[in-house]
Protein backbone atom coordinates (compact mmCIF):
# COMPACT_ATOMS: atom_id res chain seq x y z
CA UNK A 1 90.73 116.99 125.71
CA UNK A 2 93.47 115.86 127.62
CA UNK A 3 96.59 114.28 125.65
CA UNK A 4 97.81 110.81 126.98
CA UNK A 5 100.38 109.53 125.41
CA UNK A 6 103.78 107.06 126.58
CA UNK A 7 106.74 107.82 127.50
CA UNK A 8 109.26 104.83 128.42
CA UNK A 9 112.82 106.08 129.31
CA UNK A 10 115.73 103.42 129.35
CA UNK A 11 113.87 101.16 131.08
CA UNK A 12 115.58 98.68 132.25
CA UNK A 13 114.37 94.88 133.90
CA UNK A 14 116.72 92.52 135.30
CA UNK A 15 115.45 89.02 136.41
CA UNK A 16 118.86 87.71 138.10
CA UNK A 17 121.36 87.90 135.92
CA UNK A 18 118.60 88.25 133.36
CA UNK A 19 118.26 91.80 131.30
CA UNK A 20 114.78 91.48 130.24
CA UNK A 21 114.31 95.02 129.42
CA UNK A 22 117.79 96.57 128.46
CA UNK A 23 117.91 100.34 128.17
CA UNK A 24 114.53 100.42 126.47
CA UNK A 25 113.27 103.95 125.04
CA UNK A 26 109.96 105.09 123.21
CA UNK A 27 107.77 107.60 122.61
CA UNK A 28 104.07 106.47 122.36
CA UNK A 29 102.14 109.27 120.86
CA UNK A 30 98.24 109.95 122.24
CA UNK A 31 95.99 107.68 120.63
CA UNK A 32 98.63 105.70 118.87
CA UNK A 33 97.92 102.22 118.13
CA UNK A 34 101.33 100.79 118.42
CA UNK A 35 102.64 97.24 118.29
CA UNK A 36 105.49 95.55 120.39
CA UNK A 37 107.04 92.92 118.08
CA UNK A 38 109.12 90.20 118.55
CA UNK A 39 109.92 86.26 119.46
CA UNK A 40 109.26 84.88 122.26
CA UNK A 41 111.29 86.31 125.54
CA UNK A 42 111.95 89.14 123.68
CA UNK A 43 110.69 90.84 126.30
CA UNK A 44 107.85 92.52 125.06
CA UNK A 45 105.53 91.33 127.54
CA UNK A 46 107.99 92.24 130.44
CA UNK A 47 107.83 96.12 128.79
CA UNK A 48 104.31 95.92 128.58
CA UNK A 49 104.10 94.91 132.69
CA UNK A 50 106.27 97.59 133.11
CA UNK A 51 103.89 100.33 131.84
CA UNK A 52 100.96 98.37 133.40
CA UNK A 53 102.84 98.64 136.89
CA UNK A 54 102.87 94.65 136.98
CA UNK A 55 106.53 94.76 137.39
CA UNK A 56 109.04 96.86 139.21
CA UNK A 57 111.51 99.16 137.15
CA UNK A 58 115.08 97.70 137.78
CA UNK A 59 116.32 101.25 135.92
CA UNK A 60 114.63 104.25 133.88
CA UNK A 61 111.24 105.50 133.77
CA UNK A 62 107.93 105.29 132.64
CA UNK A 63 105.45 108.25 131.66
CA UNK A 64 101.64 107.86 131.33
CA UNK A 65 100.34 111.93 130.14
CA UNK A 66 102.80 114.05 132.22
CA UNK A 67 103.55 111.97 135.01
CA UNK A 68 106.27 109.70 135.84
CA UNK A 69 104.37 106.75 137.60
CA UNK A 70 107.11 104.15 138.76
CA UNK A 71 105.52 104.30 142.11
CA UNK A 72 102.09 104.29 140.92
CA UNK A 73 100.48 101.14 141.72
CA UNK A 74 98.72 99.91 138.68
CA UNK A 75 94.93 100.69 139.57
CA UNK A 76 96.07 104.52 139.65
CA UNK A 77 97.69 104.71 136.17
CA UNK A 78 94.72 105.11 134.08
CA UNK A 79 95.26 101.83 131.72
CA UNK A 80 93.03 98.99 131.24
CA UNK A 81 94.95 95.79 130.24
CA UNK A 82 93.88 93.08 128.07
CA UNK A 83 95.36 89.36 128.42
CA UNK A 84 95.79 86.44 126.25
CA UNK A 85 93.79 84.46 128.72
CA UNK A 86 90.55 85.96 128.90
CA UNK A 87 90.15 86.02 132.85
CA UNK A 88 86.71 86.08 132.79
CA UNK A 89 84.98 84.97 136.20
CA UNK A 90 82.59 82.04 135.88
CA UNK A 91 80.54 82.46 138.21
CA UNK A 92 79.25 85.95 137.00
CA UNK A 93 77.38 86.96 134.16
CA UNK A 94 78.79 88.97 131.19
CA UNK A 95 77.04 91.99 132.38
CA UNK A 96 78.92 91.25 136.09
CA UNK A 97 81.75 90.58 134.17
CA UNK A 98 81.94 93.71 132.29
CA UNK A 99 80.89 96.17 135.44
CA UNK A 100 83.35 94.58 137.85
CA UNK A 101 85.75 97.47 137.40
CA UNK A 102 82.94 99.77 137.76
CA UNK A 103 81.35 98.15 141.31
CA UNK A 104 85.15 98.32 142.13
CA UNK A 105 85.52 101.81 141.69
CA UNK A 106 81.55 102.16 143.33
CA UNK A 107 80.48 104.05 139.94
CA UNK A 108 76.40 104.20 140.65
CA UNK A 109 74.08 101.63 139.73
CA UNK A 110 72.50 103.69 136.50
CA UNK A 111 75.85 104.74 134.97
CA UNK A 112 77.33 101.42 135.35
CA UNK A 113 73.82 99.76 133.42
CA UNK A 114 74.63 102.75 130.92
CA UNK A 115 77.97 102.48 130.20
CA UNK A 116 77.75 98.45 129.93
CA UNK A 117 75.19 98.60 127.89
CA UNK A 118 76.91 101.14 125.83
CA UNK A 119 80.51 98.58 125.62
CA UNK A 120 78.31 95.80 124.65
CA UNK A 121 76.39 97.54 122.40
CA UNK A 122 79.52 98.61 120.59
CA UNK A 123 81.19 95.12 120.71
CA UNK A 124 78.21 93.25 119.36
CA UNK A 125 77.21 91.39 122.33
CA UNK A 126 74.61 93.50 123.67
CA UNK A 127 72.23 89.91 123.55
CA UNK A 128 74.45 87.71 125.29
CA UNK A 129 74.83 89.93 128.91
CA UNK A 130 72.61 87.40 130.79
CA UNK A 131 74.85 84.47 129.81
CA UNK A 132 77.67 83.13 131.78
CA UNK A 133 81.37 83.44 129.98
CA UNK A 134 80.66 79.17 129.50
CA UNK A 135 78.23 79.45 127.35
CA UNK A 136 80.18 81.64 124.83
CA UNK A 137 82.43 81.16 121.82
CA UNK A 138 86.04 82.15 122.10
CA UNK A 139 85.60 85.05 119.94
CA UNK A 140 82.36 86.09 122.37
CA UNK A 141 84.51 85.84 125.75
CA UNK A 142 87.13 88.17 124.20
CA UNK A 143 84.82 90.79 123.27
CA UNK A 144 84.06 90.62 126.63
CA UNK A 145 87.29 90.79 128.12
CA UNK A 146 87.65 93.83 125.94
CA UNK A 147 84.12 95.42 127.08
CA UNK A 148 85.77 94.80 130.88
CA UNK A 149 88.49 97.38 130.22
CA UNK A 150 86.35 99.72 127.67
CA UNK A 151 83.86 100.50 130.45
CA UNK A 152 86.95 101.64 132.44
CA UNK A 153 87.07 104.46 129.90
CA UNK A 154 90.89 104.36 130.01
CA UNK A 155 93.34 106.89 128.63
CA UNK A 156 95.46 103.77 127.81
CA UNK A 157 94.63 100.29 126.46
CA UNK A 158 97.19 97.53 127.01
CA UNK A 159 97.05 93.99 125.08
CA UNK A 160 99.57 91.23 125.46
CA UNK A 161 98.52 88.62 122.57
CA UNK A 162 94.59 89.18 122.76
CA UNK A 163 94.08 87.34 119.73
CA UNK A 164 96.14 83.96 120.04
CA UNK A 165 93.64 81.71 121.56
CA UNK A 166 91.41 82.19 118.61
CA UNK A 167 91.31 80.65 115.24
CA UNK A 168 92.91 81.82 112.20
CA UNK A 169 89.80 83.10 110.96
CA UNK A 170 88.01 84.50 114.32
CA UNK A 171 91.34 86.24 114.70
CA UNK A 172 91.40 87.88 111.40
CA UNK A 173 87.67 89.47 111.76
CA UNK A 174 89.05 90.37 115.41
CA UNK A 175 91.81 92.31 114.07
CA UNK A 176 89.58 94.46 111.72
CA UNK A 177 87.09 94.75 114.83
CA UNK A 178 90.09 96.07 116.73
CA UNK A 179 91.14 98.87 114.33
CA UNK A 180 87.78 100.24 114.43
CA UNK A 181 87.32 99.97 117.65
CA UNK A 182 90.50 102.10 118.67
CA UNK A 183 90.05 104.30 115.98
CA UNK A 184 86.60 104.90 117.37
CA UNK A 185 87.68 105.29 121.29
CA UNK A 186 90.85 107.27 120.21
CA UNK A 187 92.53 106.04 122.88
CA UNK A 188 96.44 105.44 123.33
CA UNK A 189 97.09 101.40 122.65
CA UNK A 190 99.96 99.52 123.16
CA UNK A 191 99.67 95.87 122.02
CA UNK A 192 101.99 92.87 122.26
CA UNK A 193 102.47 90.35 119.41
CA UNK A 194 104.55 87.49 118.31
CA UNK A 195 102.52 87.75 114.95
CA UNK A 196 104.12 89.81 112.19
CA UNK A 197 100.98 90.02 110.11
CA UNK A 198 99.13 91.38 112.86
CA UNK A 199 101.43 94.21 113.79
CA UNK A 200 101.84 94.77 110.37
CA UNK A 201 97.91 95.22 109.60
CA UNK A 202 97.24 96.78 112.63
CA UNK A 203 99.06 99.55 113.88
CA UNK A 204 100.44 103.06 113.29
CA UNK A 205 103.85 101.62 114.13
CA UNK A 206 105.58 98.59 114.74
CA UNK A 207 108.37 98.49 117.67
CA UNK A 208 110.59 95.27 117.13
CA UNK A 209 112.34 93.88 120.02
CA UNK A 210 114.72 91.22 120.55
CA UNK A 211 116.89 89.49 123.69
CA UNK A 212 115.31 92.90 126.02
CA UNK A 213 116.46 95.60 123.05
CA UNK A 214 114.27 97.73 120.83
CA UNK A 215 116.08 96.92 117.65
CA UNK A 216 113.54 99.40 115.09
CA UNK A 217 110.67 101.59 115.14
CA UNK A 218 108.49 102.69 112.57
CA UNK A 219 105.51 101.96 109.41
CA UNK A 220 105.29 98.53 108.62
CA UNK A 221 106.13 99.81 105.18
CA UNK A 222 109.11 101.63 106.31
CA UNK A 223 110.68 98.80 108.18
CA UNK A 224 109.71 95.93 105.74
CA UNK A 225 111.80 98.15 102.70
CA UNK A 226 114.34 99.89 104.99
CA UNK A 227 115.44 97.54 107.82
CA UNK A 228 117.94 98.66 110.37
CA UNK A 229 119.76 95.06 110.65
CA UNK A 230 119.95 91.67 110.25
CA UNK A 231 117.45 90.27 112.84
CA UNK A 232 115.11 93.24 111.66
CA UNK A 233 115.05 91.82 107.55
CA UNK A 234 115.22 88.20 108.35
CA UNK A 235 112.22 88.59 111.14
CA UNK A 236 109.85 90.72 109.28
CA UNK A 237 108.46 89.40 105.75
CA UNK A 238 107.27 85.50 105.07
CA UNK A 239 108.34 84.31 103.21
CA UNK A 240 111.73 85.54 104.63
CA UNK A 241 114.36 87.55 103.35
CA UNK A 242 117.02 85.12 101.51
CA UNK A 243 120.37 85.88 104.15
CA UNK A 244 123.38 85.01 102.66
CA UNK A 245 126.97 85.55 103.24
CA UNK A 246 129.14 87.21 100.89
CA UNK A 247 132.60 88.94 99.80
CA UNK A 248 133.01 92.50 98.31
CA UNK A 249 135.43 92.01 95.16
CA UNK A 250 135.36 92.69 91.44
CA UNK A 251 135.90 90.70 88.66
CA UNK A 252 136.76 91.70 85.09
CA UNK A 253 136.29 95.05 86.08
CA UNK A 254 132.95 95.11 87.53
CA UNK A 255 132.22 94.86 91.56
CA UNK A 256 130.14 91.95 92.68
CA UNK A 257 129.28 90.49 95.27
CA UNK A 258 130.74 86.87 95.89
CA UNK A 259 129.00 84.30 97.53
CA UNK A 260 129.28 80.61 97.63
CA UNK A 261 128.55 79.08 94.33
CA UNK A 262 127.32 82.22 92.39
CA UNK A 263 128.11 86.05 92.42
CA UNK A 264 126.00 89.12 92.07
CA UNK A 265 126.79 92.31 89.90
CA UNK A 266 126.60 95.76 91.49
CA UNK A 267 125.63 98.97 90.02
CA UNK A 268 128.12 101.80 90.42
CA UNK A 269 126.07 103.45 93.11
CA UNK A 270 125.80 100.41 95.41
CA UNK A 271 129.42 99.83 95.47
CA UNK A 272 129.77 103.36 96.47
CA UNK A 273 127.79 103.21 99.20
CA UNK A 274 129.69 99.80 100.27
CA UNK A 275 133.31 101.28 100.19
CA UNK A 276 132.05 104.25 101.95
CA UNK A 277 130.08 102.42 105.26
CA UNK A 278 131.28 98.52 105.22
CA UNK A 279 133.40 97.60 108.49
CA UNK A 280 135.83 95.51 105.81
CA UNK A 281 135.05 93.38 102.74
CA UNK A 282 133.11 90.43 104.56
CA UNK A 283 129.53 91.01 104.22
CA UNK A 284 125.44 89.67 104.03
CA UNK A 285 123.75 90.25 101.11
CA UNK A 286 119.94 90.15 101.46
CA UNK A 287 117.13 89.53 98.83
CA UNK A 288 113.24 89.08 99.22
CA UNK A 289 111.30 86.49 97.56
CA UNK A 290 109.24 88.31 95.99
CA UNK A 291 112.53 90.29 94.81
CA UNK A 292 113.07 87.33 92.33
CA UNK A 293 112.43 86.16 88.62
CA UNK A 294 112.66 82.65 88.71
CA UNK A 295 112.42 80.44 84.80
CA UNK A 296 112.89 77.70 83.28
CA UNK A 297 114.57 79.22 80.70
CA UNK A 298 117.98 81.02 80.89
CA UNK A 299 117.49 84.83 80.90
CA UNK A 300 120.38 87.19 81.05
CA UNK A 301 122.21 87.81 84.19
CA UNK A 302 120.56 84.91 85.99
CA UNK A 303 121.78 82.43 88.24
CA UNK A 304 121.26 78.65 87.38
CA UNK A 305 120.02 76.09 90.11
CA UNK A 306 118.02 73.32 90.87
CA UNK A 307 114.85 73.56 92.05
CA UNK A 308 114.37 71.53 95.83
CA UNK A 309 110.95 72.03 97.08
CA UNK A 310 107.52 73.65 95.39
CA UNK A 311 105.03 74.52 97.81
CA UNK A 312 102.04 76.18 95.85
CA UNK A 313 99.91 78.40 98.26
CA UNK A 314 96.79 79.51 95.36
CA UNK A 315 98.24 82.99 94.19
CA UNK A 316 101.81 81.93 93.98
CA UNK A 317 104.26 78.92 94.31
CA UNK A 318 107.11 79.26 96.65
CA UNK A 319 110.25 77.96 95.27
CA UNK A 320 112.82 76.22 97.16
CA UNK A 321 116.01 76.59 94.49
CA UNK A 322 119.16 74.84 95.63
CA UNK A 323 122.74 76.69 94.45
CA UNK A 324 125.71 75.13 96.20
CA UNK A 325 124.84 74.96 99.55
CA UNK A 326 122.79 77.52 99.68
CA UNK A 327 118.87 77.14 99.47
CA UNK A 328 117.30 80.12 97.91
CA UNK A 329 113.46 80.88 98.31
CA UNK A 330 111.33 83.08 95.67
CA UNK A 331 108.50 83.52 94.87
CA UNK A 332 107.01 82.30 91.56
CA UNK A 333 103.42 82.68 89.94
CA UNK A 334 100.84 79.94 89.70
CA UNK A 335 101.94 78.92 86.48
CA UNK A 336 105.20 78.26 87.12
CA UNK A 337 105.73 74.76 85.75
CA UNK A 338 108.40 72.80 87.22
CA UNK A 339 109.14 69.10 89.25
CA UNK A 340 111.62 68.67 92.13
CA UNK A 341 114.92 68.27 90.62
CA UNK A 342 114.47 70.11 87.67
CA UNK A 343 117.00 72.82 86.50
CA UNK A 344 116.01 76.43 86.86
CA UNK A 345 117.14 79.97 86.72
CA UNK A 346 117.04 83.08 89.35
CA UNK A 347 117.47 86.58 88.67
CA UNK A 348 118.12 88.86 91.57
CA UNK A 349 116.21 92.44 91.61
CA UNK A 350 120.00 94.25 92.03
CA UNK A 351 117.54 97.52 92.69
CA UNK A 352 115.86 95.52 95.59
CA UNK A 353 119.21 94.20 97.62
CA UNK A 354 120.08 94.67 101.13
CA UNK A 355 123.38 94.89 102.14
CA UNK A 356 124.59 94.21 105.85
CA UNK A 357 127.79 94.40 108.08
CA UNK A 358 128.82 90.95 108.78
CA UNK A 359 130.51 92.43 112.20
CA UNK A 360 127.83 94.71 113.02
CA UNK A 361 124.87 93.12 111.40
CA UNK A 362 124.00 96.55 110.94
CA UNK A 363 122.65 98.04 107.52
CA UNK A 364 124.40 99.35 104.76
CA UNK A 365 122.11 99.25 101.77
């Protein structure tokens, strides 16, 4: 069976003055389910197009299987794409709708009621082909935006944000439906996202991206305990990682670090690690939630504030705790007791802490 996989080579977009895509490199393995990740005009989308032959290359190269196809127009490059709008056409049926690329490509009359047939079946909506796209739910029109390019039998799937126009619920059965469904084609997918849980739950690997740059690659796992940098740790996690500036110094002997209005205690190891890689003493400590104990009561080591907003969520309460001017969030569980206000304490998990170049942003520990 023939591999397919994705190469992008510093790819590069410009828009004007605009870098969209700035020296943008990865290796998409065959059948990979891989995620693009990132705000908005990170330019995700823009490196998506770029694979899809939707946009021109301003720089670098792009590899579908063995071939460079920069100057393959986009109905040559073996991809099917999947948008956030569905693009379904009104007028037609969902059967029409799903063989359009067929009758395009003047596949005969039999295979075409086969292999519909066969993407409907396989999407649940082998009962609604004889109904126009108006007459379906959300949920119903993207299954058949995604029996469209199925039918195609692809060696690569493309989806910028095929999810977002459905509700939270629709979209969270849709993202189970989608895992199977690759995992079942093995096919090669690339697929855009804004949505951190998505990316997260979905694919082999998450790319993040920010201002045209691919920042991080890798697990979800891997990049949610080991980020890179800053923008990496604060982006991925909710609630987010606690960000907080800091000084390298000791005191009576022992290294902390300082920040404003409290100081955290190193173990030998970490300090190490800091005097070997930090740019200079000036640097952002970072802490998860989850990575705190917060009490009532005063426990060794801990950190006294005041707590400044409670939002319980079921499972666990998310604590807003207020030290200086610094608001802290953790993470507390449901029978955490407490009123706006009210004094609390916060230890830190020193095992858990991330460490960060303030210059660089880059990671230390």
């Amino acid at each position: 069976m023939l591999m397919v996989g994705v190469v992008i080579e510093h790819a590069v977009k410009t828009f004007g003055s605009v870098r969209a895509v700035d020296d943008v490199s990865l290796k998409i393995e065959d059948k990979e389910f891989i995620a693009l990740l990132g705000p908005s005009g990170c330019g995700k989308t823009t490196t998506l197009r770029l694979v899809a032959g939707l946009e021109t290359l301003t720089g670098g190269n792009v590899m579908i299987g063995d071939r460079v196809v920069n100057d393959v127009p986009p109905k040559d490059r073996d991809i099917a794409m999947v948008f956030q709008s569905y693009a379904l056409y009104p007028h037609m049926s969902v059967f029409d709708n799903i063989a359009f690329p067929l009758k395009l490509r003047k596949v005969a009359k039999q295979e075409i009621k086969d292999r519909v047939k066969e993407a409907g079946d396989l999407l649940g909506i082998g009962e609604l082909l004889n109904r126009k796209p108006k007459e379906l739910s959300g949920g119903q029109r993207q299954r058949v935006a995604l029996g469209r390019a199925i039918v195609r039998r692809p060696s690569v799937f493309l989806m910028d944000e095929p999810l977002s126009n459905l509700d939270a619920k629709l979209r969270v059965h849709m993202r189970a439906e989608l895992i199977r469904l690759q995992k079942k084609l093995e096919t090669t997918l690339i697929y855009v996202t804004h949505d951190q849980v998505e990316a997260m739950t979905m694919s082999d690997r998450v790319a993040i991206m920010d201002k045209g740059k691919l920042l991080q690659v890798g697990s979800a796992i891997n990049i949610y305990h080991h980020p890179d940098n800053m923008f990496v740790a604060g982006f991925i996690g909710s609630p987010a990682m606690n960000l907080i500036d800091c000084s390298f110094t000791s005191k009576n002997g022992v290294e902390i670090l300082q920040a404003s209005g409290f100081s955290i205690g190193l173990p030998s190891d970490m300090s190490s690690v800091i005097k070997e890689k930090a740019s200079d003493s000036e640097l952002v400590v970072g802490f998860r939630p989850e990575d705190i104990t917060v009490s009532r009561n005063d426990i060794p080591n801990s950190i006294k504030a005041e707590v400044y907003a409670l939002e319980p969520i079921g499972k666990e309460i998310i604590v807003d705790l207020k030290i200086g001017e610094h608001i802290i969030r953790a993470v507390a569980p449901p029978v955490f007791s407490a009123r706006i206000g009210d004094t609390a304490y916060m230890l830190i998990h020193t095992s858990e802490l991330h460490v960060f170049d303030r210059k660089t942003q880059s990671a230390i520990i």
